[in-house]
XYZ file of C-alpha atoms in Angstrom:
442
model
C 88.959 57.069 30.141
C 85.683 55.904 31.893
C 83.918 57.802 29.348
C 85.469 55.302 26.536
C 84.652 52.456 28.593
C 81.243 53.440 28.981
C 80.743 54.467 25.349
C 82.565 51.120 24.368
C 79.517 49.520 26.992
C 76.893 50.803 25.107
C 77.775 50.079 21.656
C 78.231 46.099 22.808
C 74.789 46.578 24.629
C 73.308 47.897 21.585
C 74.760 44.986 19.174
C 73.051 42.650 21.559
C 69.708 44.302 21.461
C 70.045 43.839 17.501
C 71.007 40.004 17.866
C 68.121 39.872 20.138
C 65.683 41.578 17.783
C 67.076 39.986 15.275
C 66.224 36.331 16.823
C 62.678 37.496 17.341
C 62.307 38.755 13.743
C 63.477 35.515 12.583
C 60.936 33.216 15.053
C 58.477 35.618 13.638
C 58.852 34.576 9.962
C 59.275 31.101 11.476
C 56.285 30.834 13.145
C 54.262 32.780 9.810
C 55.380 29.840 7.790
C 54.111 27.403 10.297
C 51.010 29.004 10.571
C 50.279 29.051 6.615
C 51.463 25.184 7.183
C 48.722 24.830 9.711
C 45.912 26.975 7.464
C 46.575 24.654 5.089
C 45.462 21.568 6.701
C 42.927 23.437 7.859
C 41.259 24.269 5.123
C 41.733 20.373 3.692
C 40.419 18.878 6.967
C 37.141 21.236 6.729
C 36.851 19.828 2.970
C 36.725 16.740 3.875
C 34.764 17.092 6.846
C 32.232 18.589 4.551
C 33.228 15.959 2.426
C 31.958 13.425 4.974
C 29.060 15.052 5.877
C 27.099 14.626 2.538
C 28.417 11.140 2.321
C 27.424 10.148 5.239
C 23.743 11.755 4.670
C 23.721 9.882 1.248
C 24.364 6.672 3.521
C 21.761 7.412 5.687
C 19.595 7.912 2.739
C 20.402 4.604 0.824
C 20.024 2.635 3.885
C 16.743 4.451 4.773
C 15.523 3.280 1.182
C 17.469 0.164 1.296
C 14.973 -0.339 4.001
C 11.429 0.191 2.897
C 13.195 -2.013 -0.212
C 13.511 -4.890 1.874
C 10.257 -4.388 3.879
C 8.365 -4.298 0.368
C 10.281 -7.400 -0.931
C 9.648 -9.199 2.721
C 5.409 -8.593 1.911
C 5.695 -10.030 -1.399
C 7.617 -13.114 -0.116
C 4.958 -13.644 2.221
C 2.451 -13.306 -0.665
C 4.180 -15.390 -2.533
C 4.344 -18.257 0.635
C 0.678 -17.858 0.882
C -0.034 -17.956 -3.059
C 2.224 -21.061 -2.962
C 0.681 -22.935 -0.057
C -2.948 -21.846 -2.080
C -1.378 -23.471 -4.992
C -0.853 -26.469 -3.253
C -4.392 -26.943 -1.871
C -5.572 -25.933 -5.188
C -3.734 -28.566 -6.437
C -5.131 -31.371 -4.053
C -8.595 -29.609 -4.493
C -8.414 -30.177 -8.423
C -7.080 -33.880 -8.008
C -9.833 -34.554 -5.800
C -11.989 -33.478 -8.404
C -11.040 -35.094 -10.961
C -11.670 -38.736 -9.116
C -14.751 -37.527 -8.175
C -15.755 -36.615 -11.694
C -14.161 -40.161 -12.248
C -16.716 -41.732 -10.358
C -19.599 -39.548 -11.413
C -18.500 -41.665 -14.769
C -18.604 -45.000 -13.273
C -22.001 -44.229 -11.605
C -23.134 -42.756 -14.752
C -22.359 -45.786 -17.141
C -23.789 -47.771 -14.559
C -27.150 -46.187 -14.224
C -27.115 -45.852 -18.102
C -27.098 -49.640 -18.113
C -30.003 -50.300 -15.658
C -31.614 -47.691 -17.397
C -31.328 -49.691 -21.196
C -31.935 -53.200 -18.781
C -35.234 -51.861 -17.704
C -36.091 -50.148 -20.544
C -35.257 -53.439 -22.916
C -37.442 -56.172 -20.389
C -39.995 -53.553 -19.811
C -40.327 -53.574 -23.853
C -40.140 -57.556 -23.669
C -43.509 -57.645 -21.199
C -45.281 -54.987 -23.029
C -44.872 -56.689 -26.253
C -45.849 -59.604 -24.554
C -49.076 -58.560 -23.177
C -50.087 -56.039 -25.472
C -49.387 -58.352 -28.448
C -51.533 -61.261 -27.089
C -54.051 -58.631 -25.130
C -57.273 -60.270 -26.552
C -56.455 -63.477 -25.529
C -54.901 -62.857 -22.641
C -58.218 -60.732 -21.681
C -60.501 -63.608 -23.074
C -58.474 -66.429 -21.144
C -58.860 -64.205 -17.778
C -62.623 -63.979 -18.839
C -63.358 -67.949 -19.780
C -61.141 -69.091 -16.612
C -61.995 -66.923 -13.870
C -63.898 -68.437 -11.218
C -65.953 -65.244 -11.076
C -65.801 -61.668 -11.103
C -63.570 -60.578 -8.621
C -61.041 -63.028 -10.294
C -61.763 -61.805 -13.683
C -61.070 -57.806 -12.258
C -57.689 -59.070 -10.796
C -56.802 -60.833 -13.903
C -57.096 -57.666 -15.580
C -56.016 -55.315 -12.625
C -52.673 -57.448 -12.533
C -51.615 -57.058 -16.132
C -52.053 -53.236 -15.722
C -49.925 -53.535 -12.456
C -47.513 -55.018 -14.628
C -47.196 -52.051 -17.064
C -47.355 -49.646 -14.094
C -44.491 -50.645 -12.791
C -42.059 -51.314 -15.259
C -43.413 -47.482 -16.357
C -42.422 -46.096 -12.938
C -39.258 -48.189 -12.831
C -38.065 -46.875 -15.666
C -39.161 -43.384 -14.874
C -36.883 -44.007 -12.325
C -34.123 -45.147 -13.671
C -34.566 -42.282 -16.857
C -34.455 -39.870 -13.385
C -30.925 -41.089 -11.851
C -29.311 -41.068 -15.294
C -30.285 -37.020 -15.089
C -28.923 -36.657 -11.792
C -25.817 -38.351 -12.306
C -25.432 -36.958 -16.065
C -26.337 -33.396 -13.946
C -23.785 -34.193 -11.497
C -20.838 -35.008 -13.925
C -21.746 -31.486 -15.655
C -21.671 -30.082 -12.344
C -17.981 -31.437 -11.158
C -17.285 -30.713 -14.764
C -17.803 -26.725 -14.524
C -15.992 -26.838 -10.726
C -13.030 -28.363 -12.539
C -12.857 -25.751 -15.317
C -13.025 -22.677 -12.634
C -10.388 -24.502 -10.526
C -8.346 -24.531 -13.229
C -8.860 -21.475 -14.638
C -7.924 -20.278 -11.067
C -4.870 -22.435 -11.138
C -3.534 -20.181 -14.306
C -4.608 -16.774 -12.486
C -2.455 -18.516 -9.567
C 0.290 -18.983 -12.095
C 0.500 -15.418 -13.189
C 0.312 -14.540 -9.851
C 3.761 -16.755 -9.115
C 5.365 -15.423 -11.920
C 4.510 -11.709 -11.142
C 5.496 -12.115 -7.418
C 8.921 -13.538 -8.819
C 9.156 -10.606 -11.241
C 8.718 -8.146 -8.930
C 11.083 -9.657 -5.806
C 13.746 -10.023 -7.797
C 13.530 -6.299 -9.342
C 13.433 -5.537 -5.055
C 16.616 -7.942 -4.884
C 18.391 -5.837 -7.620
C 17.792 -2.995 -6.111
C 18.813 -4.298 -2.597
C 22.141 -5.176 -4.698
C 22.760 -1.574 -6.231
C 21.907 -0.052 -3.151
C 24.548 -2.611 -1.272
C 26.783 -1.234 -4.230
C 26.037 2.448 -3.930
C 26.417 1.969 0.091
C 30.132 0.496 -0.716
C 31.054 3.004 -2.967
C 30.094 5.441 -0.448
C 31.631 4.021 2.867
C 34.783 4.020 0.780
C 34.581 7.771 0.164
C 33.793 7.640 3.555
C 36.627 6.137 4.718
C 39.387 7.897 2.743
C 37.373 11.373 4.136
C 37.514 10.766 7.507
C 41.556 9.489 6.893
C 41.994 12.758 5.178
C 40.834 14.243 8.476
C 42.979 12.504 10.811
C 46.005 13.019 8.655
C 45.134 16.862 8.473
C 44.538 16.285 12.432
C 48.143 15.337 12.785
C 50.237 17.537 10.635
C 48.273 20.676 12.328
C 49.084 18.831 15.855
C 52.366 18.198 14.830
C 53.134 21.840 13.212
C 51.264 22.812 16.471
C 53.965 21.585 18.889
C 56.852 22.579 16.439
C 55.535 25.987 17.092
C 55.410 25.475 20.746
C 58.573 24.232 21.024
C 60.015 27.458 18.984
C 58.512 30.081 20.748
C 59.870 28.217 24.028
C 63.422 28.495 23.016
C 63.079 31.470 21.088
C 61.624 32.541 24.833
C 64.440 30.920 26.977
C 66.945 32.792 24.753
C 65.930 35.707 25.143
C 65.478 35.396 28.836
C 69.096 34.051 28.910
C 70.173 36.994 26.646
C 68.019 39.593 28.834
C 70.017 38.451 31.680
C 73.287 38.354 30.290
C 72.382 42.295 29.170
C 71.474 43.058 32.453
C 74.759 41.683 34.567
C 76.746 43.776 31.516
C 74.606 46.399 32.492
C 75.305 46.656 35.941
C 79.294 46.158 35.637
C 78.960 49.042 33.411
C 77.118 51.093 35.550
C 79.896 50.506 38.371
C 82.505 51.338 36.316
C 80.848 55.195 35.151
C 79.850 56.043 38.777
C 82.798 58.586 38.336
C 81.138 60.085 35.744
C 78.187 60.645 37.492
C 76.095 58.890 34.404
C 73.690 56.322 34.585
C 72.897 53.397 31.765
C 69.295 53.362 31.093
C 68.874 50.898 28.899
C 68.052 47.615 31.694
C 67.933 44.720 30.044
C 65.169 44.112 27.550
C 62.059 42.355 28.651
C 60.923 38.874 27.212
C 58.531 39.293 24.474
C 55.692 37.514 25.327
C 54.657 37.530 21.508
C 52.966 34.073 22.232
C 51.725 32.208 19.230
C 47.697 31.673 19.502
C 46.783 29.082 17.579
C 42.910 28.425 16.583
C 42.000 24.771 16.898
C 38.134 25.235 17.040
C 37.631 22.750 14.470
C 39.517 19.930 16.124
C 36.299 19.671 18.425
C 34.578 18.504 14.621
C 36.583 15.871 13.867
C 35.223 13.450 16.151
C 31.835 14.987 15.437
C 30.562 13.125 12.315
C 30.024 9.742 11.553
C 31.674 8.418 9.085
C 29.286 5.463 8.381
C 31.733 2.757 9.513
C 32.063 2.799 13.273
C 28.887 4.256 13.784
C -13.911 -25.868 16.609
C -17.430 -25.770 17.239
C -17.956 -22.122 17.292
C -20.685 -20.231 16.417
C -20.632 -17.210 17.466
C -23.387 -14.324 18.181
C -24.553 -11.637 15.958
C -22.856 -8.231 16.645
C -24.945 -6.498 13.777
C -28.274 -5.608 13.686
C -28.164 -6.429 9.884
C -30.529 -10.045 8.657
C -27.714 -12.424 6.961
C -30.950 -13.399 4.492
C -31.211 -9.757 3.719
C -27.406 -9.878 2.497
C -27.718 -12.949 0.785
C -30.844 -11.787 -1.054
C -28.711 -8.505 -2.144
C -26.459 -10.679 -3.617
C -28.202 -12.956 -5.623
C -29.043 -9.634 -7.168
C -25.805 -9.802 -8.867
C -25.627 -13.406 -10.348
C -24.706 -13.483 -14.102
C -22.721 -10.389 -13.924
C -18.880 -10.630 -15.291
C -15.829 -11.515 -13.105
C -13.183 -8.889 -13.296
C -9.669 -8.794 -11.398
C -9.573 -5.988 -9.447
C -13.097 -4.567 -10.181
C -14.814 -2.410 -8.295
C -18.698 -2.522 -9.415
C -21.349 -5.320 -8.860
C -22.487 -4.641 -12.021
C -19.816 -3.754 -14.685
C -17.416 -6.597 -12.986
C -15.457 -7.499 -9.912
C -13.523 -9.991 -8.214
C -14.103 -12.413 -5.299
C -12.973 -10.065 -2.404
C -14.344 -7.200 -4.475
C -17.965 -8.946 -4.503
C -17.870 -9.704 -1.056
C -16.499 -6.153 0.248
C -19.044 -4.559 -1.924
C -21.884 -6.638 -0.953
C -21.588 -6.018 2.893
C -20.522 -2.189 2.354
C -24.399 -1.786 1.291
C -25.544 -2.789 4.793
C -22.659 -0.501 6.352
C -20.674 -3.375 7.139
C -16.877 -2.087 5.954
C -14.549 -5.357 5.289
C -10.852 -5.671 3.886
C -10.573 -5.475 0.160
C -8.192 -9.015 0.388
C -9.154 -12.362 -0.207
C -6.466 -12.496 2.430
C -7.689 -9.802 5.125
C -10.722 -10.847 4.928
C -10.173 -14.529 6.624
C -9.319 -12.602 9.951
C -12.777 -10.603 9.529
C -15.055 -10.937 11.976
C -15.595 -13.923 14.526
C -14.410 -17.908 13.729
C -17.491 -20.180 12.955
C -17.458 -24.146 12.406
C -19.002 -25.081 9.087
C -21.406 -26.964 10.872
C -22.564 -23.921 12.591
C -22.858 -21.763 9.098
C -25.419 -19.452 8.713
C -26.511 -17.610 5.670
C -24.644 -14.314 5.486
C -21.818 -15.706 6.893
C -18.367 -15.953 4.563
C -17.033 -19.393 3.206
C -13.082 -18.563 2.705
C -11.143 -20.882 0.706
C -7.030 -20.718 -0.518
C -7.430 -17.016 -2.239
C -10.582 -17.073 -2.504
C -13.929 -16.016 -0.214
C -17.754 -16.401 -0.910
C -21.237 -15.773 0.732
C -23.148 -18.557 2.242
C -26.416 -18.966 1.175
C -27.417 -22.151 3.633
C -28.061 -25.394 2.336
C -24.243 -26.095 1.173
C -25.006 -23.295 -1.339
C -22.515 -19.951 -1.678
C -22.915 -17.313 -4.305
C -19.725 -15.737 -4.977
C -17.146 -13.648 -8.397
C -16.056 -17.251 -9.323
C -13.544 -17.005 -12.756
C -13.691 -14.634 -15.729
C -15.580 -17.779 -17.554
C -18.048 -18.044 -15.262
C -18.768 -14.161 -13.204
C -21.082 -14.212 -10.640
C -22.983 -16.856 -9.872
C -23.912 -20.112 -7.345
C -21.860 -22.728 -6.312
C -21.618 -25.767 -3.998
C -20.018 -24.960 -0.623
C -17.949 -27.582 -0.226
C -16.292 -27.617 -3.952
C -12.902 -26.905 -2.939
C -11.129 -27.090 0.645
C -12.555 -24.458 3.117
C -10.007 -22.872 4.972
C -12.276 -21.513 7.306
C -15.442 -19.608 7.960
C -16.129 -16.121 9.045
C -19.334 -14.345 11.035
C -19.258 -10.230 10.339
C -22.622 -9.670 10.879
């Protein structure tokens, strides 16, 4: 009889050992589909992490070019403000000119008319004398008192001539200059407008190419915009794959913990049945091995190495009377000689030869290279060359800068400089246009 009861023991043991197994068989299928769950969103974060990663490199990229964009465009403004405010004294420079040529004209018409006075009563007196010479000679002889009044007589009527001659010369002489003078303000005009129309294409190719630097600000603000979108939806892609692989983490935490406390409670329900049936065959003399089954520890390890990533990456979206001394051993003379060298020879934009053609900045550069003095290349650089000087205080050698423009003083009010295409290289008056200041390099 305590044999049946024992036997009957260990068959109901043994069921419960196969409901136990069975239970951890089950979690274990459980938990495999959670894990492929949790591979998964793995595999779609890391995409997208990747994802992000050359997106946010391509930001990086556009902005770094966005950049030198916007530095480039911020020079030409400033060329631009400078070619505008040389426009401007250009302007005033070329009005100025034009009333002085105005008044060259008035003084000209004027001196034309003395000149046609003179020459018509000077005409009157000769005729005068010349015509009635013999008697005018005879009466000087029959009525002078003697001699000496006879040679004055004679010496006065050639004073006469004399002097309307000279007057006249004179007169004949400031008709030249003024005529000269006219000519002169005349040619300044021309190159000052000629300038003016370099100074236009200038403007217009300065506006040309800042607005091609503003376009490609814009497409570059477009590209960036495009790409902090993709940004955006790649690092939400992340968090979402974040949270199911949290949330399918803790499912599977919570499992194995009551797949664990069953067990426990199912060990120790096995191990109390155990015992009463281990009492009731101690007449047998037999023992029941079979204790109650230990918990399987099968913990679930999950790897969440790339969690550490997520947070990793940017996604783009969260993240007057000076003069001052020589420094140069070089004779400003001796550079001012070199240059004269040059006169006649063509103006040419950009041009690098004294010979075959240059520009202003070009003529000056190249000028003061041949003594080893190295200057800018700029009309622009070169008015911080060197040391200040008052015009009054000019030497020859020093440079004569005016709005885009620069030249060599000769002394005297004179410069020699790469005026205009029409003109090349040639002399000029100093003070022909507004001088923005003056520069000692030597």
């Amino acid at each position: 009889m305590k044999w049946e009861k024992a036997l009957k023991y260990t068959r109901k043991h043994k069921r419960m050992i196969a409901v136990m197994m069975a239970g951890v068989i089950g979690f274990a299928c459980f938990y495999s589909a959670d894990a492929s769950v949790i591979k998964d969103a793995k595999k779609k974060k890391n995409e997208a992490q990747q994802n992000l990663d050359n997106i946010n490199q391509q930001i990086n990229n556009i902005q770094s070019e966005q950049s030198k964009v916007k530095s480039q465009m911020a020079a030409y403004d400033e060329q631009l403000m400078s070619l505008l405010t040389d426009m401007e004294l250009l302007k005033t420079d070329i009005d100025n000119k034009e009333g002085e040529i105005d008044q060259a004209k008035t003084d000209l018409a004027a001196a034309q008319e003395k000149e046609q006075q003179q020459y018509a009563d000077m005409k009157k007196r000769i005729q005068y004398m010349y015509e009635n010479g013999d008697d005018t000679f005879l009466d000087a002889l029959v009525e002078s008192e003697d001699i000496s009044d006879l040679l004055n007589r004679v010496e006065y009527v050639s004073e006469v001539y004399s002097y309307d001659r000279e007057l006249l010369v004179a007169y004949q002489e400031t008709v030249q200059q003024v005529a000269d003078l006219e000519s002169q303000l005349e040619q300044e005009l021309a190159d000052m407008e000629e300038l003016k129309q370099s100074y236009d294409q200038q403007e217009a190719s300065l506006n040309q190419v800042i607005n091609e630097k503003k376009a490609q600000i814009a497409d570059f603000d477009s590209q960036l915009s495009n790409a902090k979108t993709l940004a955006s939806q790649y690092a939400s892609t992340i968090r979402k794959q974040n949270e199911v692989i949290a949330q399918e983490q803790a499912r599977q935490e919570k499992a194995r913990k009551e797949a664990e406390e069953k067990a426990k409670k199912a060990a120790k329900a096995g191990t109390k049945t155990s015992n009463s049936a281990t009492t009731a065959s101690t007449d047998s003399g037999t023992t029941d091995s079979t204790g109650g089954s230990s918990s399987s520890n099968n913990t679930a390890s999950t790897d969440d190495s790339d969690n550490s990533s997520s947070g990793s990456s940017s996604t783009g979206l969260t993240n007057n009377g000076l003069n001052p001394s020589y420094s140069t051993g070089v004779s400003g003379s001796s550079v001012v000689s070199y240059a004269t060298n040059f006169v006649g020879n063509p103006y040419v934009f950009g041009g690098n030869s004294l010979t075959e053609g240059t520009d202003c900045s070009g003529f000056v550069s190249l000028v003061y290279s041949h003594f080893g003095v190295s200057l800018p290349r700029s009309s622009y650089a070169l008015q911080s060359s060197g040391q200040a000087v008052s015009y009054e205080n000019a030497q020859p050698g020093d440079i004569i800068c005016y709005p885009g423009h620069v030249a060599i003083y000769m002394g005297g009010g004179r410069i020699v400089h790469a005026s205009t295409p029409s003109s090349g290289i040639c002399y000029g008056n100093a003070t022909y246009r507004t001088i923005t200041m003056v520069r000692r390099v030597l």
